[in-house]
Each structure stands twice: as structure tokens, then as C-alpha cells.
PDB file of C-alpha atoms in Angstrom:
ATOM      1  CA  UNK V   1     -49.509 -17.941  20.348  1.00 46.00           C
ATOM      2  CA  UNK V   2     -46.359 -19.202  22.016  1.00 46.00           C
ATOM      3  CA  UNK V   3     -44.782 -19.408  18.617  1.00 44.00           C
ATOM      4  CA  UNK V   4     -45.582 -15.778  17.899  1.00 44.00           C
ATOM      5  CA  UNK V   5     -44.218 -14.674  21.265  1.00 43.00           C
ATOM      6  CA  UNK V   6     -40.972 -16.708  20.611  1.00 41.00           C
ATOM      7  CA  UNK V   7     -40.505 -15.047  17.259  1.00 36.00           C
ATOM      8  CA  UNK V   8     -41.281 -11.632  18.641  1.00 41.00           C
ATOM      9  CA  UNK V   9     -38.773 -12.183  21.479  1.00 38.00           C
ATOM     10  CA  UNK V  10     -36.054 -13.467  18.980  1.00 39.00           C
ATOM     11  CA  UNK V  11     -36.590 -10.269  16.930  1.00 39.00           C
ATOM     12  CA  UNK V  12     -36.418  -8.037  19.885  1.00 38.00           C
ATOM     13  CA  UNK V  13     -33.172  -9.616  21.132  1.00 37.00           C
ATOM     14  CA  UNK V  14     -31.626  -9.427  17.670  1.00 38.00           C
ATOM     15  CA  UNK V  15     -32.570  -5.731  17.437  1.00 40.00           C
ATOM     16  CA  UNK V  16     -31.291  -5.016  20.988  1.00 46.00           C
ATOM     17  CA  UNK V  17     -27.985  -6.880  20.200  1.00 39.00           C
ATOM     18  CA  UNK V  18     -27.553  -4.902  16.979  1.00 40.00           C
ATOM     19  CA  UNK V  19     -28.287  -1.602  18.874  1.00 40.00           C
ATOM     20  CA  UNK V  20     -25.755  -2.579  21.548  1.00 42.00           C
ATOM     21  CA  UNK V  21     -23.061  -3.364  18.904  1.00 42.00           C
ATOM     22  CA  UNK V  22     -23.798   0.037  17.305  1.00 43.00           C
ATOM     23  CA  UNK V  23     -23.461   1.781  20.708  1.00 45.00           C
ATOM     24  CA  UNK V  24     -20.260   0.065  21.482  1.00 45.00           C
ATOM     25  CA  UNK V  25     -18.975   0.405  17.968  1.00 46.00           C
ATOM     26  CA  UNK V  26     -18.398  -3.276  17.376  1.00 47.00           C
ATOM     27  CA  UNK V  27     -18.226  -4.402  13.768  1.00 48.00           C
ATOM     28  CA  UNK V  28     -19.197  -7.939  12.724  1.00 47.00           C
ATOM     29  CA  UNK V  29     -18.336  -7.925   9.021  1.00 54.00           C
ATOM     30  CA  UNK V  30     -14.705  -8.218   7.894  1.00 58.00           C
ATOM     31  CA  UNK V  31     -13.450  -5.739   5.358  1.00 56.00           C
ATOM     32  CA  UNK V  32     -12.314  -7.093   1.921  1.00 60.00           C
ATOM     33  CA  UNK V  33      -8.624  -7.686   1.078  1.00 55.00           C
ATOM     34  CA  UNK V  34      -8.799  -4.547  -1.093  1.00 58.00           C
ATOM     35  CA  UNK V  35      -9.892  -2.465   1.889  1.00 60.00           C
ATOM     36  CA  UNK V  36      -7.318  -3.965   4.255  1.00 62.00           C
ATOM     37  CA  UNK V  37      -4.139  -3.870   2.110  1.00 84.00           C
ATOM     38  CA  UNK V  38      -1.123  -4.537   4.288  1.00 91.00           C
ATOM     39  CA  UNK V  39       1.430  -2.467   6.218  1.00 93.00           C
ATOM     40  CA  UNK V  40       5.170  -2.169   5.782  1.00 92.00           C
ATOM     41  CA  UNK V  41       7.252  -3.246   8.718  1.00 94.00           C
ATOM     42  CA  UNK V  42      10.344  -1.465   7.376  1.00 92.00           C
ATOM     43  CA  UNK V  43      10.779   1.238   4.746  1.00 90.00           C
ATOM     44  CA  UNK V  44      11.410  -0.122   1.240  1.00 87.00           C
ATOM     45  CA  UNK V  45      13.879   1.506  -1.115  1.00 86.00           C
ATOM     46  CA  UNK V  46      12.844   4.968  -2.077  1.00 90.00           C
ATOM     47  CA  UNK V  47      10.804   5.628   1.025  1.00 92.00           C
ATOM     48  CA  UNK V  48      11.554   7.296   4.474  1.00 93.00           C
ATOM     49  CA  UNK V  49       9.558   7.317   7.734  1.00 95.00           C
ATOM     50  CA  UNK V  50       6.977   4.734   6.803  1.00 94.00           C
ATOM     51  CA  UNK V  51       8.048   1.721   8.917  1.00 94.00           C
ATOM     52  CA  UNK V  52       5.806   0.022  11.394  1.00 96.00           C
ATOM     53  CA  UNK V  53       2.794   0.934   9.199  1.00 95.00           C
ATOM     54  CA  UNK V  54       3.224   4.642   9.388  1.00 96.00           C
ATOM     55  CA  UNK V  55       2.889   4.513   5.495  1.00 94.00           C
ATOM     56  CA  UNK V  56      -0.410   2.480   5.683  1.00 95.00           C
ATOM     57  CA  UNK V  57      -3.176   4.116   3.843  1.00 94.00           C
ATOM     58  CA  UNK V  58      -5.737   1.300   3.791  1.00 93.00           C
ATOM     59  CA  UNK V  59      -9.383   1.474   4.718  1.00 93.00           C
ATOM     60  CA  UNK V  60      -9.585  -0.651   7.828  1.00 95.00           C
ATOM     61  CA  UNK V  61     -11.646   1.152  10.418  1.00 95.00           C
ATOM     62  CA  UNK V  62     -12.059  -1.370  13.241  1.00 95.00           C
ATOM     63  CA  UNK V  63      -9.658  -2.935  15.796  1.00 97.00           C
ATOM     64  CA  UNK V  64      -8.541  -6.537  16.436  1.00 97.00           C
ATOM     65  CA  UNK V  65     -11.437  -6.902  18.891  1.00 97.00           C
ATOM     66  CA  UNK V  66     -14.003  -5.497  16.452  1.00 96.00           C
ATOM     67  CA  UNK V  67     -14.364  -2.027  17.994  1.00 97.00           C
ATOM     68  CA  UNK V  68     -15.067   0.811  15.519  1.00 97.00           C
ATOM     69  CA  UNK V  69     -12.309   3.450  15.266  1.00 97.00           C
ATOM     70  CA  UNK V  70     -12.956   7.065  16.337  1.00 97.00           C
ATOM     71  CA  UNK V  71     -12.436   9.735  13.655  1.00 97.00           C
ATOM     72  CA  UNK V  72      -9.077  11.368  14.010  1.00 97.00           C
ATOM     73  CA  UNK V  73     -10.659  14.798  13.964  1.00 96.00           C
ATOM     74  CA  UNK V  74     -13.111  14.033  16.782  1.00 96.00           C
ATOM     75  CA  UNK V  75     -12.668  14.483  20.520  1.00 95.00           C
ATOM     76  CA  UNK V  76     -15.348  12.129  21.653  1.00 95.00           C
ATOM     77  CA  UNK V  77     -15.010   9.695  23.362  1.00 96.00           C
ATOM     78  CA  UNK V  78     -11.223  10.194  23.481  1.00 96.00           C
ATOM     79  CA  UNK V  79      -9.790  13.731  23.405  1.00 95.00           C
ATOM     80  CA  UNK V  80      -6.268  12.594  22.434  1.00 94.00           C
ATOM     81  CA  UNK V  81      -7.346  11.705  18.886  1.00 89.00           C
ATOM     82  CA  UNK V  82      -8.209  15.310  17.919  1.00 92.00           C
ATOM     83  CA  UNK V  83      -4.949  16.650  19.500  1.00 93.00           C
ATOM     84  CA  UNK V  84      -2.944  14.942  16.616  1.00 93.00           C
ATOM     85  CA  UNK V  85      -2.547  17.175  13.615  1.00 94.00           C
ATOM     86  CA  UNK V  86      -2.337  15.931   9.972  1.00 95.00           C
ATOM     87  CA  UNK V  87       0.994  15.927   8.309  1.00 95.00           C
ATOM     88  CA  UNK V  88       1.094  15.434   4.562  1.00 95.00           C
ATOM     89  CA  UNK V  89       3.240  12.907   2.627  1.00 95.00           C
ATOM     90  CA  UNK V  90       5.884  14.514   0.497  1.00 95.00           C
ATOM     91  CA  UNK V  91       8.730  13.881  -1.983  1.00 93.00           C
ATOM     92  CA  UNK V  92      12.290  14.789  -1.062  1.00 91.00           C
ATOM     93  CA  UNK V  93      15.273  14.056  -3.310  1.00 90.00           C
ATOM     94  CA  UNK V  94      13.354  11.350  -5.165  1.00 90.00           C
ATOM     95  CA  UNK V  95      12.148   9.616  -2.058  1.00 92.00           C
ATOM     96  CA  UNK V  96       8.714   9.469  -0.485  1.00 93.00           C
ATOM     97  CA  UNK V  97       8.743  10.939   3.050  1.00 95.00           C
ATOM     98  CA  UNK V  98       5.676   9.717   4.831  1.00 95.00           C
ATOM     99  CA  UNK V  99       3.418  12.042   6.806  1.00 95.00           C
ATOM    100  CA  UNK V 100       1.007  10.636   9.330  1.00 96.00           C
ATOM    101  CA  UNK V 101      -2.045   9.941   7.129  1.00 95.00           C
ATOM    102  CA  UNK V 102      -4.486  11.538   9.453  1.00 96.00           C
ATOM    103  CA  UNK V 103      -7.596  13.417   8.383  1.00 95.00           C
ATOM    104  CA  UNK V 104     -11.413  13.492   8.636  1.00 96.00           C
ATOM    105  CA  UNK V 105     -11.728   9.704   8.702  1.00 97.00           C
ATOM    106  CA  UNK V 106     -11.523   6.882  11.131  1.00 97.00           C
ATOM    107  CA  UNK V 107      -9.070   4.553   9.241  1.00 97.00           C
ATOM    108  CA  UNK V 108      -6.277   2.785  11.241  1.00 97.00           C
ATOM    109  CA  UNK V 109      -3.002   4.582  11.185  1.00 97.00           C
ATOM    110  CA  UNK V 110       0.283   4.720  13.126  1.00 97.00           C
ATOM    111  CA  UNK V 111       0.820   8.489  13.011  1.00 97.00           C
ATOM    112  CA  UNK V 112       3.890   8.667  15.226  1.00 94.00           C
ATOM    113  CA  UNK V 113       5.329   5.233  14.458  1.00 93.00           C
ATOM    114  CA  UNK V 114       5.398   4.441  18.216  1.00 93.00           C
ATOM    115  CA  UNK V 115       3.154   1.355  18.083  1.00 96.00           C
ATOM    116  CA  UNK V 116       4.198  -1.853  16.353  1.00 96.00           C
ATOM    117  CA  UNK V 117       1.580  -1.503  13.585  1.00 97.00           C
ATOM    118  CA  UNK V 118      -1.431   0.621  12.644  1.00 97.00           C
ATOM    119  CA  UNK V 119      -3.964   1.333  15.419  1.00 98.00           C
ATOM    120  CA  UNK V 120      -6.726   3.721  16.249  1.00 97.00           C
ATOM    121  CA  UNK V 121      -8.692   5.414  19.081  1.00 97.00           C
ATOM    122  CA  UNK V 122     -11.820   3.450  19.659  1.00 97.00           C
ATOM    123  CA  UNK V 123     -15.509   4.534  20.035  1.00 97.00           C
ATOM    124  CA  UNK V 124     -15.631   2.477  23.192  1.00 97.00           C
ATOM    125  CA  UNK V 125     -15.266   5.002  26.185  1.00 96.00           C
ATOM    126  CA  UNK V 126     -13.605   2.171  28.205  1.00 97.00           C
ATOM    127  CA  UNK V 127     -10.887   1.365  25.672  1.00 97.00           C
ATOM    128  CA  UNK V 128      -8.873   4.302  24.478  1.00 97.00           C
ATOM    129  CA  UNK V 129      -6.807   2.839  21.625  1.00 96.00           C
ATOM    130  CA  UNK V 130      -6.177  -0.624  20.170  1.00 98.00           C
ATOM    131  CA  UNK V 131      -4.209  -2.202  17.334  1.00 98.00           C
ATOM    132  CA  UNK V 132      -5.959  -3.094  14.100  1.00 97.00           C
ATOM    133  CA  UNK V 133      -6.082  -6.360  12.343  1.00 94.00           C
ATOM    134  CA  UNK V 134      -3.884  -5.625   9.340  1.00 94.00           C
ATOM    135  CA  UNK V 135      -1.411  -8.126   7.809  1.00 93.00           C
ATOM    136  CA  UNK V 136       2.253  -7.280   7.382  1.00 93.00           C
ATOM    137  CA  UNK V 137       3.266  -6.839   3.720  1.00 90.00           C
ATOM    138  CA  UNK V 138       5.528  -9.645   2.423  1.00 84.00           C
ATOM    139  CA  UNK V 139       9.155  -8.879   1.601  1.00 77.00           C
ATOM    140  CA  UNK V 140       9.639  -8.112  -2.137  1.00 70.00           C
ATOM    141  CA  UNK V 141      10.686 -11.560  -3.454  1.00 64.00           C
ATOM    142  CA  UNK V 142      12.508 -10.109  -6.521  1.00 67.00           C
ATOM    143  CA  UNK V 143      15.099  -7.378  -7.040  1.00 73.00           C
ATOM    144  CA  UNK V 144      13.886  -5.818 -10.251  1.00 69.00           C
ATOM    145  CA  UNK V 145      17.008  -3.692 -10.813  1.00 76.00           C
ATOM    146  CA  UNK V 146      19.440  -6.583 -10.562  1.00 77.00           C
ATOM    147  CA  UNK V 147      17.236  -8.677 -12.747  1.00 74.00           C
ATOM    148  CA  UNK V 148      17.104  -6.017 -15.497  1.00 74.00           C
ATOM    149  CA  UNK V 149      20.871  -5.576 -15.405  1.00 76.00           C
ATOM    150  CA  UNK V 150      21.421  -9.322 -15.602  1.00 76.00           C
ATOM    151  CA  UNK V 151      18.950  -9.640 -18.556  1.00 71.00           C
ATOM    152  CA  UNK V 152      20.708  -6.742 -20.433  1.00 68.00           C
ATOM    153  CA  UNK V 153      23.925  -8.653 -20.270  1.00 70.00           C
ATOM    154  CA  UNK V 154      22.388 -11.807 -21.607  1.00 67.00           C
ATOM    155  CA  UNK V 155      21.191 -10.161 -24.830  1.00 62.00           C
ATOM    156  CA  UNK V 156      24.059 -10.827 -27.145  1.00 56.00           C
ATOM    157  CA  UNK V 157      24.043  -9.563 -30.681  1.00 49.00           C
ATOM    158  CA  UNK V 158      26.859 -10.927 -32.943  1.00 50.00           C
ATOM    159  CA  UNK V 159      26.004  -9.406 -36.285  1.00 50.00           C
ATOM    160  CA  UNK V 160      25.187  -6.031 -37.592  1.00 52.00           C
ATOM    161  CA  UNK V 161      21.484  -6.968 -37.783  1.00 53.00           C
ATOM    162  CA  UNK V 162      21.673  -6.434 -34.003  1.00 61.00           C
ATOM    163  CA  UNK V 163      19.437  -3.440 -34.184  1.00 62.00           C
ATOM    164  CA  UNK V 164      16.607  -5.669 -35.088  1.00 62.00           C
ATOM    165  CA  UNK V 165      17.387  -8.009 -32.124  1.00 59.00           C
ATOM    166  CA  UNK V 166      17.875  -5.183 -29.558  1.00 61.00           C
ATOM    167  CA  UNK V 167      15.439  -2.517 -30.692  1.00 63.00           C
ATOM    168  CA  UNK V 168      12.890  -4.210 -32.968  1.00 63.00           C
ATOM    169  CA  UNK V 169      12.619  -3.726 -36.740  1.00 65.00           C
ATOM    170  CA  UNK V 170      14.683  -0.956 -38.421  1.00 63.00           C
ATOM    171  CA  UNK V 171      12.508  -0.978 -41.460  1.00 68.00           C
ATOM    172  CA  UNK V 172      11.365   2.561 -42.065  1.00 66.00           C
ATOM    173  CA  UNK V 173       8.376   4.003 -43.655  1.00 69.00           C
ATOM    174  CA  UNK V 174       7.209   7.535 -44.103  1.00 65.00           C
ATOM    175  CA  UNK V 175       5.712   7.367 -40.550  1.00 68.00           C
ATOM    176  CA  UNK V 176       8.864   6.052 -38.673  1.00 64.00           C
ATOM    177  CA  UNK V 177      12.384   7.257 -37.895  1.00 60.00           C
ATOM    178  CA  UNK V 178      15.587   5.413 -36.877  1.00 55.00           C
ATOM    179  CA  UNK V 179      17.423   7.052 -34.005  1.00 58.00           C
ATOM    180  CA  UNK V 180      20.924   8.274 -34.973  1.00 57.00           C
ATOM    181  CA  UNK V 181      22.626   5.801 -32.557  1.00 51.00           C
ATOM    182  CA  UNK V 182      21.356   2.901 -34.670  1.00 54.00           C
ATOM    183  CA  UNK V 183      22.943   4.400 -37.817  1.00 57.00           C
ATOM    184  CA  UNK V 184      26.247   4.913 -36.204  1.00 58.00           C
ATOM    185  CA  UNK V 185      27.087   1.224 -35.546  1.00 62.00           C
ATOM    186  CA  UNK V 186      27.363   1.464 -31.715  1.00 62.00           C
ATOM    187  CA  UNK V 187      25.887  -0.654 -29.016  1.00 65.00           C
ATOM    188  CA  UNK V 188      23.590   0.772 -26.246  1.00 64.00           C
ATOM    189  CA  UNK V 189      26.655   1.159 -23.999  1.00 69.00           C
ATOM    190  CA  UNK V 190      28.339   3.349 -26.672  1.00 68.00           C
ATOM    191  CA  UNK V 191      30.868   0.806 -27.734  1.00 70.00           C
ATOM    192  CA  UNK V 192      31.535   0.273 -31.511  1.00 68.00           C
ATOM    193  CA  UNK V 193      29.586  -2.476 -33.094  1.00 64.00           C
ATOM    194  CA  UNK V 194      32.044  -5.029 -34.517  1.00 60.00           C
ATOM    195  CA  UNK V 195      29.864  -7.034 -36.656  1.00 55.00           C
ATOM    196  CA  UNK V 196      29.846  -8.491 -40.171  1.00 51.00           C
ATOM    197  CA  UNK V 197      27.176  -7.685 -42.563  1.00 52.00           C
ATOM    198  CA  UNK V 198      25.223 -10.478 -44.156  1.00 51.00           C
ATOM    199  CA  UNK V 199      25.518 -10.399 -47.875  1.00 46.00           C
TER     200      UNK V 199
END
């Protein structure tokens, strides 16, 4: 009998603890790396207004202490959340100009860029807002543009068979065509091809 009471009490306590976590909005499970993503501390090339995580569009919906985030469209328990209006991302002159990422969801965001990283209003009536546990994105370790330019200078064709070396086979069939530039004997930069034909 004591054993049955102990098991019943353990189940009751576990259920009560679970209900308390739900009421306070505390989350025990960690989201996957896919859900978390990362936030940009500074705008990368081709982007504007996304620093300090303003460009973050991941799926994290809990804070560093485990509190569940309040939906941005809701006014309970914190009215300030619903006062913020969504602003869409857009393209301008070839650059991405980041909006605020708000909508009918409770994902962490940094809508005005005033906090150091993404945050949210919490479902805890005693804690209005809190930062989210999202890692900073690493700096891009490679400069792809510079690498492509350096590689293009390393390709050196010294004979008129250079079309094969630079562009692949020039053998034509009824289903292929050779661009006019390959027939005129010029390089990709438009300079004449000074090469000797193999005979």
C-alpha cells in the first residue's frame, strides 16, 4: 500500500510540475540546430538594417531562462508586444533591407535592433521581455569574389585549343552550338588569342 501511495504521489507531483511549467511558459526541451539557426551581429555584404539579429528569422520561441515567448500579435500578458507593427523585408538597389520579422508567431526577434540580439516578450506576467539563447553567426571565412578572380587568373591557356580548356569540348553535333566568341579567337576578356595551332 505504501508503494502504491508513493507512486501515486510521484505521478501527482510530476503532473503538477508539468502544469506549473505550462502556466509559467517554461520549456524544458531544447530546439534543434535547424530551428535555432544563428543571428548576424553585423550586416553582411548585400544587406542593410539586419545587424544585432534584426535579420534573424529562426524558430526559437523561448528565452535564455526557458520562458515561452508571447505572440507578437497578442496583448496578454504584456501589451507592448501587440503595439509593434509588422514591417516586411524588401529589396532595394540589389540589397536586402530587413524589416522587423514580426507576425502572428512567438519566435524571437529584435524588431527595432535596440537589444544586443534577438529577444521576445514572455508569457510570464512578472518578466516582460528577455533575450533568447541564439548563437551568433560566424564570420564568413572565405571571400568568394576574390577567390573567383584569383582562380580566373590562374587558368592559363597557351594554345588555340584553349576553348576546350576554358569552356569544355568544342566538338559540335546537331544538338550543340559553339558561341561566336569561341570562333573569333578571343579570350574571355576580349583580347586576341595568340596561339599556335597544333598540326
